[in-house]
């Protein structure tokens, strides 16, 4: 494989990855503009940046700007899905793919660190979700025999697990309540929490059509 | 004249000066109390009790110590020695206690008393009660959020380095010329 082929392969992978990074970022806003500029610049000059050794930091900057611009975990899932289905041929392209996965997971970690969780079920779901990605990434990075990256990935996974465990511990659980009759959300809120102001929370959680008529079986936070 | 110190045996040779927080004192007597904390269950209409083990008692030490005027071993004057020992016994938190025979331990001073007598001028006696310091059950919590942020940054840095190393073969090479455009079919 020639140098040109390798650069073109990396360029195609980076193009697909960065396009997903900007796919759902809003048009307005300085951070979105910074992201689009960085992505466009990287894709236009990738050969130059690979040659001068600044490619890795520029690619990392795209991921960081995407986080700053408000990319979500679901949007990063699309990036991770694309990266994990790539089948690079050259060694250099493989390294770019595997480490881009780590970049994406690091952004996931930052997003999780900045998220306010309201129930332990949300925390459990986030933990399960991240475990799935880390299991895939761990296998991929382990194959590269790159010790420091593998260690950093495992430490990141441990950090996310530790953080979510700490955050989830004091949070209330989502539990099922069986009412005796069809009641308004206000009455249910008062019944469960001795506080009538949480009716909207109950209505939203149970996707209630009319808050005056809640179904008998509902789900609500335990506290 | 031969001193008692000149008579050597294993016990005497292993003695070290007793001290608390580095302030030396002489020991007249010391005792240690320990044991198991138990709850004894005695059942009606049954002869055999059940003693439930609830863990070890904190180890407590009682020392009868003294300071004496003209002490060639400790030095300084007696009043200074008394002040130093009083301050050490009243100081905050656990301190290192050195037993003359049994070595070091981290203890808190629960109670102490000072006494002197006219008939024993220049001799002051201390009764000191120490309890083992142990360790708190709950250690300080780690800031998991800050640690997660550090971990994420470390992973980014490690991966950026890995990419730089892995694409080194593409660095400092002449840029490839654009491929010639192919004619449409």
Coordinates of C-alpha atoms in Angstrom, one line a residue:
Chain A
X1 CA 0.0 0.0 0.0
X2 CA 1.5 3.3 -1.0
X3 CA 1.7 6.4 1.1
X4 CA -1.0 8.0 -1.1
X5 CA -3.3 5.1 -0.5
X6 CA -2.8 5.2 3.2
X7 CA -3.5 9.0 3.4
X8 CA -6.6 8.6 1.2
X9 CA -7.8 5.8 3.5
X10 CA -7.3 7.9 6.6
X11 CA -8.9 10.8 4.9
X12 CA -12.0 8.8 4.0
X13 CA -12.4 7.5 7.6
X14 CA -11.8 10.9 9.2
X15 CA -14.3 12.4 6.7
X16 CA -17.0 10.0 7.7
X17 CA -16.3 10.4 11.4
X18 CA -16.2 14.2 11.4
X19 CA -19.3 14.5 9.2
X20 CA -21.2 12.6 11.9
X21 CA -19.8 14.9 14.6
X22 CA -21.3 18.0 12.8
X23 CA -24.4 16.2 11.6
X24 CA -26.7 17.2 14.4
X25 CA -25.0 20.3 15.7
X26 CA -27.1 23.4 15.2
X27 CA -26.2 26.0 12.6
X28 CA -26.3 28.9 15.0
X29 CA -23.7 29.6 17.7
X30 CA -20.0 30.2 17.9
X31 CA -19.1 26.8 19.2
X32 CA -20.9 25.1 16.3
X33 CA -19.1 27.4 13.8
X34 CA -15.8 26.6 15.4
X35 CA -16.5 22.9 15.1
X36 CA -17.5 23.2 11.4
X37 CA -14.4 25.3 10.7
X38 CA -12.1 22.8 12.4
X39 CA -13.8 19.8 10.6
X40 CA -13.6 21.5 7.2
X41 CA -10.0 22.6 7.8
X42 CA -8.9 19.1 8.8
X43 CA -10.6 17.4 5.9
X44 CA -9.2 19.8 3.4
X45 CA -5.7 19.6 4.6
X46 CA -5.4 16.2 6.1
X47 CA -2.3 15.3 4.1
X48 CA -0.5 18.4 5.3
X49 CA -1.5 17.8 8.9
X50 CA -0.4 14.1 8.7
X51 CA 2.9 15.3 7.3
X52 CA 3.6 18.0 9.9
X53 CA 2.5 15.8 12.9
X54 CA -0.4 17.9 14.0
X55 CA -3.1 15.6 12.7
X56 CA -3.8 13.8 16.0
X57 CA -4.3 17.0 18.0
X58 CA -6.5 18.5 15.2
X59 CA -8.7 15.4 15.2
X60 CA -8.9 15.5 19.0
X61 CA -9.9 19.2 18.8
X62 CA -12.8 18.3 16.5
X63 CA -14.1 15.9 19.2
X64 CA -13.6 18.5 21.9
X65 CA -15.4 21.2 20.0
X66 CA -18.3 18.8 19.3
X67 CA -18.6 18.3 23.1
X68 CA -18.4 22.1 23.6
X69 CA -21.1 22.6 20.9
X70 CA -23.5 20.2 22.8
X71 CA -23.1 16.9 21.1
X72 CA -25.2 14.2 22.9
X73 CA -24.4 10.6 23.9
X74 CA -26.8 9.4 21.3
X75 CA -25.0 11.4 18.6
X76 CA -21.7 10.0 19.7
X77 CA -23.2 6.6 19.5
X78 CA -23.6 7.2 15.8
X79 CA -19.9 8.1 15.6
X80 CA -18.9 5.0 17.6
X81 CA -21.1 2.8 15.4
X82 CA -19.4 4.2 12.3
X83 CA -15.9 3.8 13.8
X84 CA -16.5 0.2 15.0
X85 CA -17.8 -0.9 11.6
X86 CA -14.8 0.6 9.7
X87 CA -12.5 -2.1 8.2
X88 CA -9.2 -0.3 7.7
X89 CA -6.6 -1.9 5.6
X90 CA -3.4 0.0 6.5
X91 CA -1.9 -0.1 10.0
X92 CA -2.0 3.7 10.2
X93 CA -5.7 3.8 9.4
X94 CA -6.3 1.1 12.0
X95 CA -4.5 3.2 14.7
X96 CA -6.6 6.3 13.7
X97 CA -9.8 4.3 14.0
X98 CA -9.0 2.7 17.3
X99 CA -7.9 6.0 18.9
X100 CA -10.8 7.9 17.5
X101 CA -13.0 5.4 19.4
X102 CA -11.1 6.5 22.6
X103 CA -11.6 10.1 21.7
X104 CA -15.4 9.5 21.3
X105 CA -15.5 7.6 24.6
X106 CA -13.6 10.4 26.4
X107 CA -16.2 12.8 25.2
X108 CA -18.9 10.5 26.5
X109 CA -17.1 10.6 29.9
X110 CA -17.1 14.4 29.8
X111 CA -20.8 14.5 28.9
X112 CA -21.7 12.1 31.7
X113 CA -19.7 14.2 34.1
X114 CA -21.8 17.2 33.1
X115 CA -25.2 15.5 33.1
X116 CA -27.6 15.9 36.0
X117 CA -29.3 12.6 36.7
X118 CA -32.7 12.6 38.4
X119 CA -33.1 8.8 39.1
X120 CA -31.0 5.8 39.8
X121 CA -32.6 4.1 36.8
X122 CA -31.2 6.8 34.5
X123 CA -27.8 6.2 36.0
X124 CA -28.1 2.4 35.7
X125 CA -29.1 2.8 32.1
X126 CA -26.1 5.1 31.4
X127 CA -23.8 2.7 33.0
X128 CA -25.1 -0.3 31.0
X129 CA -24.9 1.8 27.8
X130 CA -21.3 2.8 28.4
X131 CA -20.3 -0.7 29.4
X132 CA -21.4 -2.0 26.0
X133 CA -19.2 0.5 24.1
X134 CA -16.3 -0.1 26.4
X135 CA -16.5 -3.8 26.0
X136 CA -16.1 -3.3 22.2
X137 CA -13.4 -0.7 22.5
X138 CA -11.4 -2.7 25.0
X139 CA -11.2 -5.7 22.6
X140 CA -10.2 -3.4 19.7
X141 CA -7.5 -1.6 21.6
X142 CA -6.2 -4.8 23.3
X143 CA -5.5 -6.2 19.8
X144 CA -3.2 -3.2 19.0
X145 CA -0.9 -4.1 21.9
X146 CA -0.8 -0.4 22.7
X147 CA -0.3 -0.5 26.5
X148 CA -0.7 3.2 27.4
X149 CA -3.9 3.6 25.4
X150 CA -5.4 0.4 26.8
X151 CA -4.5 1.5 30.3
X152 CA -6.0 5.0 29.7
X153 CA -9.2 3.4 28.3
X154 CA -9.6 1.1 31.3
X155 CA -9.0 3.9 33.7
X156 CA -11.6 6.0 31.8
X157 CA -14.1 3.2 32.1
X158 CA -13.3 2.8 35.8
X159 CA -13.7 6.6 36.2
X160 CA -17.1 6.6 34.5
X161 CA -18.3 3.6 36.6
X162 CA -17.1 5.2 39.8
X163 CA -18.7 8.5 39.0
X164 CA -22.0 7.0 38.0
X165 CA -22.0 4.8 41.2
X166 CA -21.3 7.8 43.3
X167 CA -24.0 9.9 41.6
X168 CA -26.6 7.1 41.6
X169 CA -26.3 6.2 45.3
X170 CA -28.3 9.0 46.8
X171 CA -30.9 9.2 43.9
X172 CA -34.4 7.8 44.1
X173 CA -35.4 4.8 42.2
X174 CA -38.2 4.6 39.6
X175 CA -40.8 2.4 41.1
X176 CA -44.2 1.2 40.0
X177 CA -47.3 2.4 41.9
X178 CA -50.7 0.8 41.7
X179 CA -53.4 3.3 42.4
X180 CA -56.9 2.3 43.6
X181 CA -58.7 4.4 41.1
X182 CA -58.1 6.7 38.2
X183 CA -56.9 9.9 39.8
X184 CA -55.5 13.3 38.8
X185 CA -51.7 13.7 38.7
X186 CA -52.0 16.4 41.4
X187 CA -53.7 14.0 43.8
X188 CA -51.2 11.2 43.0
X189 CA -48.3 13.7 43.5
X190 CA -49.8 14.6 46.9
X191 CA -50.4 11.0 47.8
X192 CA -46.8 9.8 46.9
X193 CA -44.7 12.8 47.9
X194 CA -47.0 14.8 50.2
X195 CA -46.2 17.5 47.6
X196 CA -48.7 18.5 44.9
X197 CA -46.1 20.4 42.8
X198 CA -44.7 17.2 41.2
X199 CA -47.7 16.4 39.1
X200 CA -46.0 17.4 35.8
X201 CA -43.2 15.1 36.5
X202 CA -45.6 12.2 36.9
X203 CA -47.6 13.2 33.8
X204 CA -44.4 13.4 31.7
X205 CA -42.9 10.1 33.0
X206 CA -46.1 8.2 32.2
X207 CA -46.9 10.0 29.0
X208 CA -50.4 10.8 30.3
X209 CA -52.8 12.3 27.7
X210 CA -54.8 14.3 30.3
X211 CA -53.3 14.9 33.7
X212 CA -56.7 14.8 35.4
X213 CA -57.0 11.1 34.4
X214 CA -53.9 9.1 35.2
X215 CA -53.9 5.4 34.7
X216 CA -54.1 3.1 37.7
X217 CA -50.6 1.7 37.1
X218 CA -48.0 4.4 37.0
X219 CA -44.2 4.8 37.3
X220 CA -42.8 7.5 39.5
X221 CA -39.7 8.3 41.5
X222 CA -39.5 6.7 45.0
X223 CA -38.7 10.0 46.6
Chain B
X1 CA 30.9 3.3 91.4
X2 CA 29.0 0.7 89.5
X3 CA 25.5 1.8 88.3
X4 CA 22.5 -0.4 88.0
X5 CA 22.7 0.3 84.3
X6 CA 26.0 -1.5 84.2
X7 CA 24.2 -4.8 85.1
X8 CA 23.2 -6.1 81.7
X9 CA 20.4 -8.4 80.9
X10 CA 18.0 -8.8 77.9
X11 CA 15.2 -6.8 79.6
X12 CA 17.3 -3.9 80.7
X13 CA 19.2 -3.7 77.4
X14 CA 16.0 -3.5 75.5
X15 CA 14.5 -0.5 77.5
X16 CA 14.1 2.8 75.7
X17 CA 13.1 6.1 77.2
X18 CA 9.3 6.4 77.3
X19 CA 7.8 9.4 75.6
X20 CA 4.6 10.9 74.3
X21 CA 4.7 13.2 71.3
X22 CA 8.5 13.2 71.8
X23 CA 8.3 14.4 75.4
X24 CA 10.3 12.0 77.6
X25 CA 9.1 10.8 81.0
X26 CA 10.1 8.0 83.4
X27 CA 7.8 5.1 83.9
X28 CA 7.1 3.7 87.4
X29 CA 4.3 1.4 86.3
X30 CA 2.3 0.7 83.1
X31 CA -0.6 -1.6 82.4
X32 CA -2.6 -2.5 79.4
X33 CA -6.3 -3.4 79.2
X34 CA -7.9 -5.2 76.2
X35 CA -10.4 -7.9 75.5
X36 CA -13.5 -8.7 73.4
X37 CA -16.7 -6.7 73.5
X38 CA -19.4 -9.2 74.2
X39 CA -23.1 -9.1 74.6
X40 CA -24.2 -12.0 76.9
X41 CA -27.6 -13.4 76.0
X42 CA -29.2 -15.3 78.9
X43 CA -32.4 -17.0 78.0
X44 CA -35.2 -17.8 80.3
X45 CA -35.6 -21.5 81.2
X46 CA -32.3 -22.3 79.7
X47 CA -28.9 -22.9 81.3
X48 CA -26.5 -22.2 78.5
X49 CA -26.0 -18.5 77.7
X50 CA -24.7 -17.2 74.4
X51 CA -21.9 -14.6 74.4
X52 CA -22.0 -12.7 71.2
X53 CA -18.7 -11.3 70.0
X54 CA -19.0 -7.7 69.0
X55 CA -15.4 -7.1 68.2
X56 CA -12.2 -6.1 70.1
X57 CA -12.2 -3.5 72.8
X58 CA -10.0 -0.5 72.1
X59 CA -6.6 -1.1 73.8
X60 CA -6.1 1.2 76.8
X61 CA -2.9 2.0 78.6
X62 CA -2.4 3.3 82.1
X63 CA 0.9 4.8 82.9
X64 CA 2.2 6.0 86.2
X65 CA 5.2 8.2 85.3
X66 CA 7.3 10.8 86.9
X67 CA 9.7 13.6 86.3
X68 CA 12.4 14.4 88.8
X69 CA 14.6 17.4 89.6
X70 CA 18.2 17.2 88.5
X71 CA 17.5 14.4 86.0
X72 CA 20.7 13.8 84.1
X73 CA 18.9 11.7 81.5
X74 CA 16.2 14.1 80.3
X75 CA 17.9 17.4 80.7
X76 CA 16.4 20.9 81.0
X77 CA 14.9 22.0 84.2
X78 CA 12.0 20.4 86.0
X79 CA 9.4 23.1 85.3
X80 CA 10.2 23.1 81.6
X81 CA 9.8 19.4 81.5
X82 CA 6.5 19.6 83.3
X83 CA 5.2 22.2 80.9
X84 CA 6.3 20.3 77.9
X85 CA 4.6 17.1 79.1
X86 CA 1.4 18.9 80.0
X87 CA 1.2 20.5 76.5
X88 CA 1.9 17.1 74.9
X89 CA -0.9 15.4 76.9
X90 CA -3.4 18.2 76.1
X91 CA -2.5 18.5 72.4
X92 CA -5.1 17.8 69.7
X93 CA -5.5 14.5 68.0
X94 CA -3.5 11.3 68.3
X95 CA 0.2 11.2 69.1
X96 CA 3.0 8.7 69.2
X97 CA 3.5 6.9 72.5
X98 CA 6.7 5.0 73.1
X99 CA 6.5 2.4 75.7
X100 CA 9.9 1.7 77.4
X101 CA 9.6 -2.0 76.6
X102 CA 6.8 -2.6 74.0
X103 CA 7.7 0.1 71.4
X104 CA 5.5 2.6 69.6
X105 CA 1.7 3.1 69.2
X106 CA -0.6 5.8 68.1
X107 CA -2.8 6.8 71.0
X108 CA -5.1 9.6 72.3
X109 CA -4.7 10.7 75.9
X110 CA -8.1 10.3 77.5
X111 CA -7.3 11.5 81.0
X112 CA -4.2 12.5 82.9
X113 CA -3.4 13.9 86.3
X114 CA -0.4 15.6 87.8
X115 CA 0.5 15.3 91.5
X116 CA 3.4 16.4 93.7
X117 CA 3.9 16.2 97.5
X118 CA 5.8 18.3 100.0
X119 CA 7.6 15.2 101.3
X120 CA 8.8 14.3 97.8
X121 CA 10.2 17.7 96.8
X122 CA 11.4 17.7 93.2
X123 CA 9.5 14.6 92.3
X124 CA 6.2 15.0 90.3
X125 CA 4.0 12.1 89.4
X126 CA 1.7 11.6 86.4
X127 CA -1.2 9.3 86.0
X128 CA -1.9 9.0 82.3
X129 CA -4.6 7.0 80.5
X130 CA -4.2 6.4 76.8
X131 CA -6.5 4.7 74.3
X132 CA -5.5 3.4 70.9
X133 CA -6.2 5.9 68.1
X134 CA -7.3 3.4 65.4
X135 CA -8.6 4.8 62.1
X136 CA -12.0 6.2 61.0
X137 CA -14.4 3.8 59.3
X138 CA -15.3 6.3 56.7
X139 CA -12.4 7.7 54.7
X140 CA -12.5 11.0 52.9
X141 CA -14.6 10.7 49.7
X142 CA -12.8 11.0 46.4
X143 CA -14.2 13.6 44.0
X144 CA -15.4 11.2 41.3
X145 CA -16.4 14.0 39.0
X146 CA -13.0 15.6 39.0
X147 CA -11.4 12.2 38.6
X148 CA -13.6 11.4 35.6
X149 CA -12.6 14.6 34.0
X150 CA -8.9 13.8 34.6
X151 CA -9.4 10.2 33.2
X152 CA -11.1 11.5 30.1
X153 CA -8.2 14.0 29.5
X154 CA -5.6 11.3 30.1
X155 CA -7.4 9.0 27.6
X156 CA -7.4 11.7 25.0
X157 CA -3.7 12.5 25.5
X158 CA -2.8 8.8 25.3
X159 CA -4.7 8.3 22.1
X160 CA -3.3 11.5 20.5
X161 CA 0.2 10.2 21.3
X162 CA -0.7 6.8 19.9
X163 CA -1.9 8.4 16.6
X164 CA 1.2 10.5 16.4
X165 CA 3.4 7.5 16.9
X166 CA 1.3 5.3 14.6
X167 CA 1.3 7.8 11.7
X168 CA 5.0 8.7 12.0
X169 CA 5.6 7.0 8.7
X170 CA 3.5 9.6 7.0
X171 CA 5.3 12.5 8.6
X172 CA 8.0 14.5 6.8
X173 CA 7.2 12.8 3.5
X174 CA 6.6 14.7 0.3
X175 CA 2.9 15.4 -0.2
X176 CA 1.3 13.2 -2.8
X177 CA 0.3 14.9 -6.0
X178 CA -3.4 14.9 -6.8
X179 CA -4.5 11.9 -8.9
X180 CA -5.2 12.8 -12.5
X181 CA -8.8 13.3 -13.2
X182 CA -10.4 10.3 -15.0
X183 CA -12.4 10.8 -18.1
X184 CA -16.2 10.2 -17.7
X185 CA -17.3 6.9 -19.1

